[in-house]
Amino acid sequence: MIDLSADRAVFRQLADLLRDQIQSGELAPGRPLPSELRLAQEYGLSRTTVRQAIGQLRTEGLVTVDRPRGTFVRVPERAELVTLGRGERVSARMPTDAERRTYRLAEGVPVLVITATDGSTTVHPADRVQLTRP
Amino acid sequence: MIDLSADRAVFRQLADLLRDQIQSGELAPGRPLPSELRLAQEYGLSRTTVRQAIGQLRTEGLVTVDRPRGTFVRVPERAELVTLGRGERVSARMPTDAERRTYRLAEGVPVLVITATDGSTTVHPADRVQLTRP
DNA sequence: TACGATTTGTACGTATGTATA
DNA sequence: CTATACATACGTACAAATCGT
């Protein structure tokens, strides 16, 4: 399970375990993770360490927190298709805290930035938009 | 500066201050942030709280840590142009921990995922690739 | 309505390890 | 060799919101 003497940090090992359960479907989208206290007791860790592990999964966009109801496996959003115009360029980056609030972005969700030929940019939440080239 | 009685968490207020200094150019790319201990003393906070603030900026991709040299304002990478093929679709997401290691991605950097018409996908670091539609 | 239990968030502290200058 | 700086991991305490009784 978790090897205290391993090179890899304990909280990363716990994140790995939970990520595996999510990606294997053992923890399906919408399902709650065990509470932080539960995980701490289960694995004999401090709550701090458990929170580090869950924090890792949050930054990866794999789980969302509904405080104080619990932490849940993220349910994929329905993505809207946006057509890319001729000459437009696409990049992606993480939003700032302010952008996250204005776009109501969940944690661990990047934004797609489209730059038009005139230099103007538009920003799209990456979990709700997919770009197409017709 | 920092208002302990404010609604906004102290570590978020500190993150806001530092982010402002970065975005205004007061803290230019490549420049080091004050050390965690320094910031803690400067603002009368615990090192834990300072680390939370810096952690926020790390997830936003604004700073990188070169341990134990210090924490630095991220220097933008030179982006390679990748042409988008007909019918291809683009999305973005955060990499897992394993992907970050394989692609040598810095923290807070998303990946661009291109899905071809046959369903195959290719992954590009979002800080080194920009997509074009000719 | 009221209360208590649960759960996550914030903030503090300590100690130790590791790599760099 | 020493000092510095970030990483990990433990602990405590309290706040805030939700939920069931």
PDB file of C-alpha atoms (C1' of nucleotides) in Angstrom:
ATOM      1  CA  MET A   1       0.000   0.000   0.000  1.00  0.00           C
ATOM      2  CA  ILE A   2       2.019   2.900   1.353  1.00  0.00           C
ATOM      3  CA  ASP A   3       5.726   2.541   1.933  1.00  0.00           C
ATOM      4  CA  LEU A   4       7.053   4.996   4.471  1.00  0.00           C
ATOM      5  CA  SER A   5      10.627   4.165   3.493  1.00  0.00           C
ATOM      6  CA  ALA A   6      10.037   4.701  -0.224  1.00  0.00           C
ATOM      7  CA  ASP A   7      11.629   7.541  -2.128  1.00  0.00           C
ATOM      8  CA  ARG A   8       8.245   8.866  -3.181  1.00  0.00           C
ATOM      9  CA  ALA A   9       6.521  11.112  -0.664  1.00  0.00           C
ATOM     10  CA  VAL A  10       3.726   9.507   1.321  1.00  0.00           C
ATOM     11  CA  PHE A  11       1.124  12.016   0.159  1.00  0.00           C
ATOM     12  CA  ARG A  12       2.061  11.289  -3.458  1.00  0.00           C
ATOM     13  CA  GLN A  13       1.693   7.579  -2.856  1.00  0.00           C
ATOM     14  CA  LEU A  14      -1.770   8.145  -1.410  1.00  0.00           C
ATOM     15  CA  ALA A  15      -2.654  10.375  -4.369  1.00  0.00           C
ATOM     16  CA  ASP A  16      -1.472   7.576  -6.669  1.00  0.00           C
ATOM     17  CA  LEU A  17      -3.713   5.046  -4.909  1.00  0.00           C
ATOM     18  CA  LEU A  18      -6.778   7.266  -5.148  1.00  0.00           C
ATOM     19  CA  ARG A  19      -6.013   8.256  -8.740  1.00  0.00           C
ATOM     20  CA  ASP A  20      -5.779   4.581  -9.684  1.00  0.00           C
ATOM     21  CA  GLN A  21      -9.170   3.926  -8.113  1.00  0.00           C
ATOM     22  CA  ILE A  22     -10.642   6.827 -10.058  1.00  0.00           C
ATOM     23  CA  GLN A  23      -9.108   5.903 -13.389  1.00  0.00           C
ATOM     24  CA  SER A  24     -10.009   2.243 -13.013  1.00  0.00           C
ATOM     25  CA  GLY A  25     -13.627   3.181 -12.352  1.00  0.00           C
ATOM     26  CA  GLU A  26     -13.573   1.714  -8.860  1.00  0.00           C
ATOM     27  CA  LEU A  27     -14.376   5.249  -7.760  1.00  0.00           C
ATOM     28  CA  ALA A  28     -16.861   6.319 -10.420  1.00  0.00           C
ATOM     29  CA  PRO A  29     -17.652   9.924 -11.387  1.00  0.00           C
ATOM     30  CA  GLY A  30     -19.905  11.561  -8.829  1.00  0.00           C
ATOM     31  CA  ARG A  31     -18.938   9.137  -6.080  1.00  0.00           C
ATOM     32  CA  PRO A  32     -17.580  10.552  -2.824  1.00  0.00           C
ATOM     33  CA  LEU A  33     -14.083   9.868  -1.613  1.00  0.00           C
ATOM     34  CA  PRO A  34     -13.778   8.746   1.985  1.00  0.00           C
ATOM     35  CA  SER A  35     -13.579  11.733   4.320  1.00  0.00           C
ATOM     36  CA  GLU A  36     -10.165  13.121   5.192  1.00  0.00           C
ATOM     37  CA  LEU A  37     -10.484  11.799   8.724  1.00  0.00           C
ATOM     38  CA  ARG A  38     -11.497   8.382   7.388  1.00  0.00           C
ATOM     39  CA  LEU A  39      -8.497   8.225   5.044  1.00  0.00           C
ATOM     40  CA  ALA A  40      -6.160   9.397   7.799  1.00  0.00           C
ATOM     41  CA  GLN A  41      -7.328   6.610  10.097  1.00  0.00           C
ATOM     42  CA  GLU A  42      -7.402   4.040   7.322  1.00  0.00           C
ATOM     43  CA  TYR A  43      -3.807   4.628   6.288  1.00  0.00           C
ATOM     44  CA  GLY A  44      -2.442   5.758   9.644  1.00  0.00           C
ATOM     45  CA  LEU A  45      -1.580   9.253   8.402  1.00  0.00           C
ATOM     46  CA  SER A  46      -2.192  12.750   9.654  1.00  0.00           C
ATOM     47  CA  ARG A  47      -5.050  14.721   8.190  1.00  0.00           C
ATOM     48  CA  THR A  48      -2.468  17.177   6.878  1.00  0.00           C
ATOM     49  CA  THR A  49      -0.866  14.516   4.734  1.00  0.00           C
ATOM     50  CA  VAL A  50      -4.234  13.293   3.480  1.00  0.00           C
ATOM     51  CA  ARG A  51      -5.122  16.850   2.516  1.00  0.00           C
ATOM     52  CA  GLN A  52      -1.879  17.129   0.559  1.00  0.00           C
ATOM     53  CA  ALA A  53      -2.815  14.017  -1.405  1.00  0.00           C
ATOM     54  CA  ILE A  54      -6.315  15.266  -2.126  1.00  0.00           C
ATOM     55  CA  GLY A  55      -4.879  18.664  -3.015  1.00  0.00           C
ATOM     56  CA  GLN A  56      -2.796  16.935  -5.660  1.00  0.00           C
ATOM     57  CA  LEU A  57      -5.899  15.355  -7.182  1.00  0.00           C
ATOM     58  CA  ARG A  58      -7.675  18.707  -7.073  1.00  0.00           C
ATOM     59  CA  THR A  59      -4.927  20.395  -9.057  1.00  0.00           C
ATOM     60  CA  GLU A  60      -5.157  17.549 -11.566  1.00  0.00           C
ATOM     61  CA  GLY A  61      -8.857  18.236 -11.921  1.00  0.00           C
ATOM     62  CA  LEU A  62      -9.806  14.700 -10.911  1.00  0.00           C
ATOM     63  CA  VAL A  63     -11.912  15.576  -7.878  1.00  0.00           C
ATOM     64  CA  THR A  64     -14.056  18.463  -6.762  1.00  0.00           C
ATOM     65  CA  VAL A  65     -14.846  19.542  -3.244  1.00  0.00           C
ATOM     66  CA  ASP A  66     -18.344  20.432  -2.153  1.00  0.00           C
ATOM     67  CA  ARG A  67     -17.768  21.872   1.272  1.00  0.00           C
ATOM     68  CA  PRO A  68     -18.681  20.602   3.740  1.00  0.00           C
ATOM     69  CA  ARG A  69     -20.505  17.744   2.003  1.00  0.00           C
ATOM     70  CA  GLY A  70     -17.380  15.986   0.888  1.00  0.00           C
ATOM     71  CA  THR A  71     -14.951  15.383  -1.936  1.00  0.00           C
ATOM     72  CA  PHE A  72     -16.262  13.803  -5.120  1.00  0.00           C
ATOM     73  CA  VAL A  73     -14.884  12.302  -8.290  1.00  0.00           C
ATOM     74  CA  ARG A  74     -15.357  14.898 -10.983  1.00  0.00           C
ATOM     75  CA  VAL A  75     -18.212  14.368 -13.408  1.00  0.00           C
ATOM     76  CA  PRO A  76     -17.173  15.399 -16.935  1.00  0.00           C
ATOM     77  CA  GLU A  77     -18.995  18.446 -18.262  1.00  0.00           C
ATOM     78  CA  ARG A  78     -20.805  18.475 -21.563  1.00  0.00           C
ATOM     79  CA  ALA A  79     -18.422  20.185 -23.957  1.00  0.00           C
ATOM     80  CA  GLU A  80     -19.717  22.734 -26.431  1.00  0.00           C
ATOM     81  CA  LEU A  81     -18.077  22.741 -29.858  1.00  0.00           C
ATOM     82  CA  VAL A  82     -16.415  25.982 -30.899  1.00  0.00           C
ATOM     83  CA  THR A  83     -15.224  26.392 -34.469  1.00  0.00           C
ATOM     84  CA  LEU A  84     -11.783  27.796 -34.941  1.00  0.00           C
ATOM     85  CA  GLY A  85     -11.556  30.684 -37.384  1.00  0.00           C
ATOM     86  CA  ARG A  86      -8.947  30.982 -40.092  1.00  0.00           C
ATOM     87  CA  GLY A  87      -5.622  32.202 -38.787  1.00  0.00           C
ATOM     88  CA  GLU A  88      -6.625  31.941 -35.165  1.00  0.00           C
ATOM     89  CA  ARG A  89      -4.186  30.546 -32.652  1.00  0.00           C
ATOM     90  CA  VAL A  90      -4.835  28.440 -29.589  1.00  0.00           C
ATOM     91  CA  SER A  91      -3.009  28.169 -26.299  1.00  0.00           C
ATOM     92  CA  ALA A  92      -3.952  26.993 -22.839  1.00  0.00           C
ATOM     93  CA  ARG A  93      -3.034  28.066 -19.344  1.00  0.00           C
ATOM     94  CA  MET A  94      -4.332  27.936 -15.821  1.00  0.00           C
ATOM     95  CA  PRO A  95      -6.739  30.686 -14.806  1.00  0.00           C
ATOM     96  CA  THR A  96      -5.943  33.089 -12.025  1.00  0.00           C
ATOM     97  CA  ASP A  97      -8.036  33.001  -8.903  1.00  0.00           C
ATOM     98  CA  ALA A  98     -10.110  35.894 -10.187  1.00  0.00           C
ATOM     99  CA  GLU A  99     -10.743  34.210 -13.542  1.00  0.00           C
ATOM    100  CA  ARG A 100     -11.796  31.060 -11.754  1.00  0.00           C
ATOM    101  CA  ARG A 101     -14.494  33.008  -9.977  1.00  0.00           C
ATOM    102  CA  THR A 102     -15.716  34.967 -12.992  1.00  0.00           C
ATOM    103  CA  TYR A 103     -15.939  31.879 -15.207  1.00  0.00           C
ATOM    104  CA  ARG A 104     -17.102  29.700 -12.304  1.00  0.00           C
ATOM    105  CA  LEU A 105     -14.310  27.280 -13.054  1.00  0.00           C
ATOM    106  CA  ALA A 106     -13.723  24.231 -10.939  1.00  0.00           C
ATOM    107  CA  GLU A 107     -10.254  23.626  -9.584  1.00  0.00           C
ATOM    108  CA  GLY A 108      -7.727  22.031 -11.877  1.00  0.00           C
ATOM    109  CA  VAL A 109      -9.500  23.216 -15.010  1.00  0.00           C
ATOM    110  CA  PRO A 110      -7.420  25.192 -17.559  1.00  0.00           C
ATOM    111  CA  VAL A 111      -8.691  27.797 -19.969  1.00  0.00           C
ATOM    112  CA  LEU A 112      -8.345  27.725 -23.745  1.00  0.00           C
ATOM    113  CA  VAL A 113      -7.182  31.055 -25.137  1.00  0.00           C
ATOM    114  CA  ILE A 114      -7.949  31.854 -28.763  1.00  0.00           C
ATOM    115  CA  THR A 115      -6.000  34.678 -30.363  1.00  0.00           C
ATOM    116  CA  ALA A 116      -7.504  36.167 -33.496  1.00  0.00           C
ATOM    117  CA  THR A 117      -5.481  37.721 -36.332  1.00  0.00           C
ATOM    118  CA  ASP A 118      -6.127  41.200 -34.912  1.00  0.00           C
ATOM    119  CA  GLY A 119      -4.611  40.163 -31.599  1.00  0.00           C
ATOM    120  CA  SER A 120      -7.835  40.026 -29.631  1.00  0.00           C
ATOM    121  CA  THR A 121      -8.270  37.041 -27.390  1.00  0.00           C
ATOM    122  CA  THR A 122     -11.201  35.007 -26.142  1.00  0.00           C
ATOM    123  CA  VAL A 123     -11.112  32.716 -23.163  1.00  0.00           C
ATOM    124  CA  HIS A 124     -13.021  29.445 -22.788  1.00  0.00           C
ATOM    125  CA  PRO A 125     -13.274  27.021 -19.866  1.00  0.00           C
ATOM    126  CA  ALA A 126     -11.449  23.909 -21.009  1.00  0.00           C
ATOM    127  CA  ASP A 127     -13.925  21.526 -19.425  1.00  0.00           C
ATOM    128  CA  ARG A 128     -16.915  22.939 -21.293  1.00  0.00           C
ATOM    129  CA  VAL A 129     -15.426  23.735 -24.677  1.00  0.00           C
ATOM    130  CA  GLN A 130     -13.819  21.684 -27.395  1.00  0.00           C
ATOM    131  CA  LEU A 131     -12.369  23.314 -30.484  1.00  0.00           C
ATOM    132  CA  THR A 132     -12.917  22.032 -33.991  1.00  0.00           C
ATOM    133  CA  ARG A 133     -11.262  22.712 -37.296  1.00  0.00           C
ATOM    134  CA  PRO A 134     -13.828  22.085 -40.026  1.00  0.00           C
TER     135      PRO A 134
ATOM    136  CA  MET B   1      -1.872  45.069   3.110  1.00  0.00           C
ATOM    137  CA  ILE B   2      -3.298  41.988   4.759  1.00  0.00           C
ATOM    138  CA  ASP B   3      -6.512  42.183   6.709  1.00  0.00           C
ATOM    139  CA  LEU B   4      -6.852  39.416   9.253  1.00  0.00           C
ATOM    140  CA  SER B   5     -10.508  40.258   9.759  1.00  0.00           C
ATOM    141  CA  ALA B   6     -11.333  40.180   6.052  1.00  0.00           C
ATOM    142  CA  ASP B   7     -13.577  37.566   4.524  1.00  0.00           C
ATOM    143  CA  ARG B   8     -10.852  36.436   2.166  1.00  0.00           C
ATOM    144  CA  ALA B   9      -8.370  33.975   3.614  1.00  0.00           C
ATOM    145  CA  VAL B  10      -5.010  35.415   4.603  1.00  0.00           C
ATOM    146  CA  PHE B  11      -3.055  33.114   2.286  1.00  0.00           C
ATOM    147  CA  ARG B  12      -5.251  34.206  -0.624  1.00  0.00           C
ATOM    148  CA  GLN B  13      -4.621  37.845   0.216  1.00  0.00           C
ATOM    149  CA  LEU B  14      -0.889  37.204   0.197  1.00  0.00           C
ATOM    150  CA  ALA B  15      -1.199  35.355  -3.100  1.00  0.00           C
ATOM    151  CA  ASP B  16      -3.099  38.359  -4.466  1.00  0.00           C
ATOM    152  CA  LEU B  17      -0.323  40.725  -3.382  1.00  0.00           C
ATOM    153  CA  LEU B  18       2.402  38.636  -4.974  1.00  0.00           C
ATOM    154  CA  ARG B  19       0.352  38.038  -8.122  1.00  0.00           C
ATOM    155  CA  ASP B  20      -0.159  41.767  -8.483  1.00  0.00           C
ATOM    156  CA  GLN B  21       3.577  42.344  -8.194  1.00  0.00           C
ATOM    157  CA  ILE B  22       4.191  39.733 -10.874  1.00  0.00           C
ATOM    158  CA  GLN B  23       1.557  40.979 -13.286  1.00  0.00           C
ATOM    159  CA  SER B  24       2.589  44.607 -12.838  1.00  0.00           C
ATOM    160  CA  GLY B  25       6.181  43.677 -13.658  1.00  0.00           C
ATOM    161  CA  GLU B  26       7.442  44.751 -10.238  1.00  0.00           C
ATOM    162  CA  LEU B  27       8.534  41.139  -9.938  1.00  0.00           C
ATOM    163  CA  ALA B  28       9.853  40.439 -13.417  1.00  0.00           C
ATOM    164  CA  PRO B  29      10.178  36.982 -15.018  1.00  0.00           C
ATOM    165  CA  GLY B  30      13.187  35.134 -13.659  1.00  0.00           C
ATOM    166  CA  ARG B  31      13.312  37.205 -10.482  1.00  0.00           C
ATOM    167  CA  PRO B  32      13.228  35.396  -7.156  1.00  0.00           C
ATOM    168  CA  LEU B  33      10.429  35.837  -4.679  1.00  0.00           C
ATOM    169  CA  PRO B  34      11.490  36.543  -1.109  1.00  0.00           C
ATOM    170  CA  SER B  35      12.107  33.308   0.755  1.00  0.00           C
ATOM    171  CA  GLU B  36       9.253  31.716   2.663  1.00  0.00           C
ATOM    172  CA  LEU B  37      10.874  32.657   5.948  1.00  0.00           C
ATOM    173  CA  ARG B  38      11.368  36.213   4.750  1.00  0.00           C
ATOM    174  CA  LEU B  39       7.728  36.572   3.704  1.00  0.00           C
ATOM    175  CA  ALA B  40       6.553  35.026   6.953  1.00  0.00           C
ATOM    176  CA  GLN B  41       8.537  37.569   8.964  1.00  0.00           C
ATOM    177  CA  GLU B  42       7.627  40.450   6.679  1.00  0.00           C
ATOM    178  CA  TYR B  43       3.892  39.886   6.993  1.00  0.00           C
ATOM    179  CA  GLY B  44       3.832  38.344  10.451  1.00  0.00           C
ATOM    180  CA  LEU B  45       2.523  35.001   9.219  1.00  0.00           C
ATOM    181  CA  SER B  46       3.505  31.415   9.748  1.00  0.00           C
ATOM    182  CA  ARG B  47       5.600  29.711   7.128  1.00  0.00           C
ATOM    183  CA  THR B  48       2.696  27.314   6.573  1.00  0.00           C
ATOM    184  CA  THR B  49       0.441  30.165   5.483  1.00  0.00           C
ATOM    185  CA  VAL B  50       3.124  31.604   3.230  1.00  0.00           C
ATOM    186  CA  ARG B  51       3.513  28.197   1.604  1.00  0.00           C
ATOM    187  CA  GLN B  52      -0.208  28.061   0.965  1.00  0.00           C
ATOM    188  CA  ALA B  53      -0.014  31.397  -0.841  1.00  0.00           C
ATOM    189  CA  ILE B  54       2.951  30.321  -2.938  1.00  0.00           C
ATOM    190  CA  GLY B  55       1.250  27.007  -3.616  1.00  0.00           C
ATOM    191  CA  GLN B  56      -1.644  28.958  -5.089  1.00  0.00           C
ATOM    192  CA  LEU B  57       0.708  30.775  -7.465  1.00  0.00           C
ATOM    193  CA  ARG B  58       2.345  27.495  -8.403  1.00  0.00           C
ATOM    194  CA  THR B  59      -0.964  25.962  -9.424  1.00  0.00           C
ATOM    195  CA  GLU B  60      -1.623  29.075 -11.481  1.00  0.00           C
ATOM    196  CA  GLY B  61       1.671  28.542 -13.251  1.00  0.00           C
ATOM    197  CA  LEU B  62       2.982  31.966 -12.258  1.00  0.00           C
ATOM    198  CA  VAL B  63       6.039  30.820 -10.320  1.00  0.00           C
ATOM    199  CA  THR B  64       8.388  27.871 -10.391  1.00  0.00           C
ATOM    200  CA  VAL B  65      10.417  26.427  -7.582  1.00  0.00           C
ATOM    201  CA  ASP B  66      14.052  25.540  -7.962  1.00  0.00           C
ATOM    202  CA  ARG B  67      14.697  23.713  -4.750  1.00  0.00           C
ATOM    203  CA  PRO B  68      16.398  24.745  -2.629  1.00  0.00           C
ATOM    204  CA  ARG B  69      17.591  27.786  -4.534  1.00  0.00           C
ATOM    205  CA  GLY B  70      14.327  29.602  -4.263  1.00  0.00           C
ATOM    206  CA  THR B  71      11.032  30.436  -5.912  1.00  0.00           C
ATOM    207  CA  PHE B  72      11.112  32.396  -9.159  1.00  0.00           C
ATOM    208  CA  VAL B  73       8.702  34.196 -11.420  1.00  0.00           C
ATOM    209  CA  ARG B  74       8.108  31.919 -14.361  1.00  0.00           C
ATOM    210  CA  VAL B  75       9.877  32.801 -17.599  1.00  0.00           C
ATOM    211  CA  PRO B  76       7.610  32.154 -20.613  1.00  0.00           C
ATOM    212  CA  GLU B  77       8.801  29.317 -22.850  1.00  0.00           C
ATOM    213  CA  ARG B  78       9.285  29.724 -26.561  1.00  0.00           C
ATOM    214  CA  ALA B  79       6.169  28.203 -28.102  1.00  0.00           C
ATOM    215  CA  GLU B  80       6.446  25.977 -31.139  1.00  0.00           C
ATOM    216  CA  LEU B  81       3.681  26.308 -33.724  1.00  0.00           C
ATOM    217  CA  VAL B  82       1.696  23.171 -34.461  1.00  0.00           C
ATOM    218  CA  THR B  83      -0.723  23.149 -37.361  1.00  0.00           C
ATOM    219  CA  LEU B  84      -4.128  21.719 -36.711  1.00  0.00           C
ATOM    220  CA  GLY B  85      -5.265  19.120 -39.241  1.00  0.00           C
ATOM    221  CA  ARG B  86      -8.695  19.060 -40.836  1.00  0.00           C
ATOM    222  CA  GLY B  87     -11.365  17.623 -38.561  1.00  0.00           C
ATOM    223  CA  GLU B  88      -9.101  17.525 -35.544  1.00  0.00           C
ATOM    224  CA  ARG B  89     -10.432  18.582 -32.173  1.00  0.00           C
ATOM    225  CA  VAL B  90      -8.677  20.327 -29.340  1.00  0.00           C
ATOM    226  CA  SER B  91      -9.187  20.195 -25.613  1.00  0.00           C
ATOM    227  CA  ALA B  92      -7.033  21.006 -22.622  1.00  0.00           C
ATOM    228  CA  ARG B  93      -6.662  19.524 -19.170  1.00  0.00           C
ATOM    229  CA  MET B  94      -4.155  19.297 -16.356  1.00  0.00           C
ATOM    230  CA  PRO B  95      -1.621  16.501 -16.602  1.00  0.00           C
ATOM    231  CA  THR B  96      -1.407  13.769 -14.017  1.00  0.00           C
ATOM    232  CA  ASP B  97       1.690  13.538 -11.892  1.00  0.00           C
ATOM    233  CA  ALA B  98       3.107  10.847 -14.172  1.00  0.00           C
ATOM    234  CA  GLU B  99       2.509  12.925 -17.306  1.00  0.00           C
ATOM    235  CA  ARG B 100       4.217  15.880 -15.688  1.00  0.00           C
ATOM    236  CA  ARG B 101       7.316  13.786 -15.246  1.00  0.00           C
ATOM    237  CA  THR B 102       7.291  12.231 -18.708  1.00  0.00           C
ATOM    238  CA  TYR B 103       6.794  15.561 -20.464  1.00  0.00           C
ATOM    239  CA  ARG B 104       8.984  17.398 -17.946  1.00  0.00           C
ATOM    240  CA  LEU B 105       6.166  19.843 -17.342  1.00  0.00           C
ATOM    241  CA  ALA B 106       6.435  22.608 -14.814  1.00  0.00           C
ATOM    242  CA  GLU B 107       3.710  22.992 -12.232  1.00  0.00           C
ATOM    243  CA  GLY B 108       0.555  24.749 -13.250  1.00  0.00           C
ATOM    244  CA  VAL B 109       1.039  23.981 -16.938  1.00  0.00           C
ATOM    245  CA  PRO B 110      -1.866  22.266 -18.772  1.00  0.00           C
ATOM    246  CA  VAL B 111      -1.600  19.974 -21.758  1.00  0.00           C
ATOM    247  CA  LEU B 112      -3.297  20.463 -25.106  1.00  0.00           C
ATOM    248  CA  VAL B 113      -4.927  17.287 -26.359  1.00  0.00           C
ATOM    249  CA  ILE B 114      -5.535  16.908 -30.083  1.00  0.00           C
ATOM    250  CA  THR B 115      -7.990  14.247 -31.163  1.00  0.00           C
ATOM    251  CA  ALA B 116      -7.764  13.137 -34.785  1.00  0.00           C
ATOM    252  CA  THR B 117     -10.699  11.888 -36.824  1.00  0.00           C
ATOM    253  CA  ASP B 118      -9.673   8.286 -36.152  1.00  0.00           C
ATOM    254  CA  GLY B 119      -9.873   8.904 -32.422  1.00  0.00           C
ATOM    255  CA  SER B 120      -6.138   8.879 -31.760  1.00  0.00           C
ATOM    256  CA  THR B 121      -4.869  11.612 -29.496  1.00  0.00           C
ATOM    257  CA  THR B 122      -1.628  13.544 -29.177  1.00  0.00           C
ATOM    258  CA  VAL B 123      -0.579  15.509 -26.126  1.00  0.00           C
ATOM    259  CA  HIS B 124       1.401  18.774 -26.110  1.00  0.00           C
ATOM    260  CA  PRO B 125       2.733  20.856 -23.227  1.00  0.00           C
ATOM    261  CA  ALA B 126       0.673  24.042 -23.269  1.00  0.00           C
ATOM    262  CA  ASP B 127       3.617  26.278 -22.423  1.00  0.00           C
ATOM    263  CA  ARG B 128       5.692  25.132 -25.395  1.00  0.00           C
ATOM    264  CA  VAL B 129       3.050  24.685 -28.088  1.00  0.00           C
ATOM    265  CA  GLN B 130       0.627  26.999 -29.791  1.00  0.00           C
ATOM    266  CA  LEU B 131      -1.880  25.692 -32.309  1.00  0.00           C
ATOM    267  CA  THR B 132      -2.609  27.380 -35.619  1.00  0.00           C
ATOM    268  CA  ARG B 133      -5.373  27.034 -38.141  1.00  0.00           C
ATOM    269  CA  PRO B 134      -3.959  28.041 -41.510  1.00  0.00           C
TER     270      PRO B 134
ATOM    271  C1'  DT C   1     -36.768  25.322  15.681  1.00  0.00           C
ATOM    272  C1'  DA C   2     -32.761  23.754  17.991  1.00  0.00           C
ATOM    273  C1'  DC C   3     -28.994  20.880  18.587  1.00  0.00           C
ATOM    274  C1'  DG C   4     -25.163  17.927  17.624  1.00  0.00           C
ATOM    275  C1'  DA C   5     -22.324  15.374  14.439  1.00  0.00           C
ATOM    276  C1'  DT C   6     -19.761  15.488  10.351  1.00  0.00           C
ATOM    277  C1'  DT C   7     -16.659  17.505   6.930  1.00  0.00           C
ATOM    278  C1'  DT C   8     -13.805  20.706   4.803  1.00  0.00           C
ATOM    279  C1'  DG C   9     -11.089  25.311   5.378  1.00  0.00           C
ATOM    280  C1'  DT C  10      -7.805  28.114   7.671  1.00  0.00           C
ATOM    281  C1'  DA C  11      -3.879  29.059  10.590  1.00  0.00           C
ATOM    282  C1'  DC C  12      -0.783  28.052  13.833  1.00  0.00           C
ATOM    283  C1'  DG C  13       3.205  25.233  15.711  1.00  0.00           C
ATOM    284  C1'  DT C  14       7.188  21.672  15.652  1.00  0.00           C
ATOM    285  C1'  DA C  15      10.685  18.602  13.726  1.00  0.00           C
ATOM    286  C1'  DT C  16      13.457  16.613  10.262  1.00  0.00           C
ATOM    287  C1'  DG C  17      15.299  15.808   5.537  1.00  0.00           C
ATOM    288  C1'  DT C  18      17.749  17.320   1.361  1.00  0.00           C
ATOM    289  C1'  DA C  19      20.046  20.073  -1.821  1.00  0.00           C
ATOM    290  C1'  DT C  20      22.447  24.333  -2.769  1.00  0.00           C
ATOM    291  C1'  DA C  21      25.565  28.165  -2.115  1.00  0.00           C
TER     292       DA C  21
ATOM    293  C1'  DC D   1      31.466  22.951   7.262  1.00  0.00           C
ATOM    294  C1'  DT D   2      27.771  26.149   7.809  1.00  0.00           C
ATOM    295  C1'  DA D   3      23.919  28.611   6.629  1.00  0.00           C
ATOM    296  C1'  DT D   4      19.991  28.951   3.688  1.00  0.00           C
ATOM    297  C1'  DA D   5      15.714  27.366   1.476  1.00  0.00           C
ATOM    298  C1'  DC D   6      12.269  24.352   0.111  1.00  0.00           C
ATOM    299  C1'  DA D   7       9.793  19.511   1.123  1.00  0.00           C
ATOM    300  C1'  DT D   8       7.622  16.416   4.019  1.00  0.00           C
ATOM    301  C1'  DA D   9       4.999  15.001   7.996  1.00  0.00           C
ATOM    302  C1'  DC D  10       3.337  15.255  12.358  1.00  0.00           C
ATOM    303  C1'  DG D  11       0.341  17.809  15.733  1.00  0.00           C
ATOM    304  C1'  DT D  12      -3.363  21.375  17.569  1.00  0.00           C
ATOM    305  C1'  DA D  13      -7.333  24.531  17.433  1.00  0.00           C
ATOM    306  C1'  DC D  14     -11.141  26.776  15.684  1.00  0.00           C
ATOM    307  C1'  DA D  15     -14.475  28.323  11.875  1.00  0.00           C
ATOM    308  C1'  DA D  16     -18.218  27.490   8.687  1.00  0.00           C
ATOM    309  C1'  DA D  17     -21.606  24.936   6.366  1.00  0.00           C
ATOM    310  C1'  DT D  18     -24.485  20.912   5.889  1.00  0.00           C
ATOM    311  C1'  DC D  19     -27.365  17.261   7.481  1.00  0.00           C
ATOM    312  C1'  DG D  20     -30.121  14.345  10.412  1.00  0.00           C
ATOM    313  C1'  DT D  21     -32.461  14.047  14.806  1.00  0.00           C
TER     314       DT D  21
END
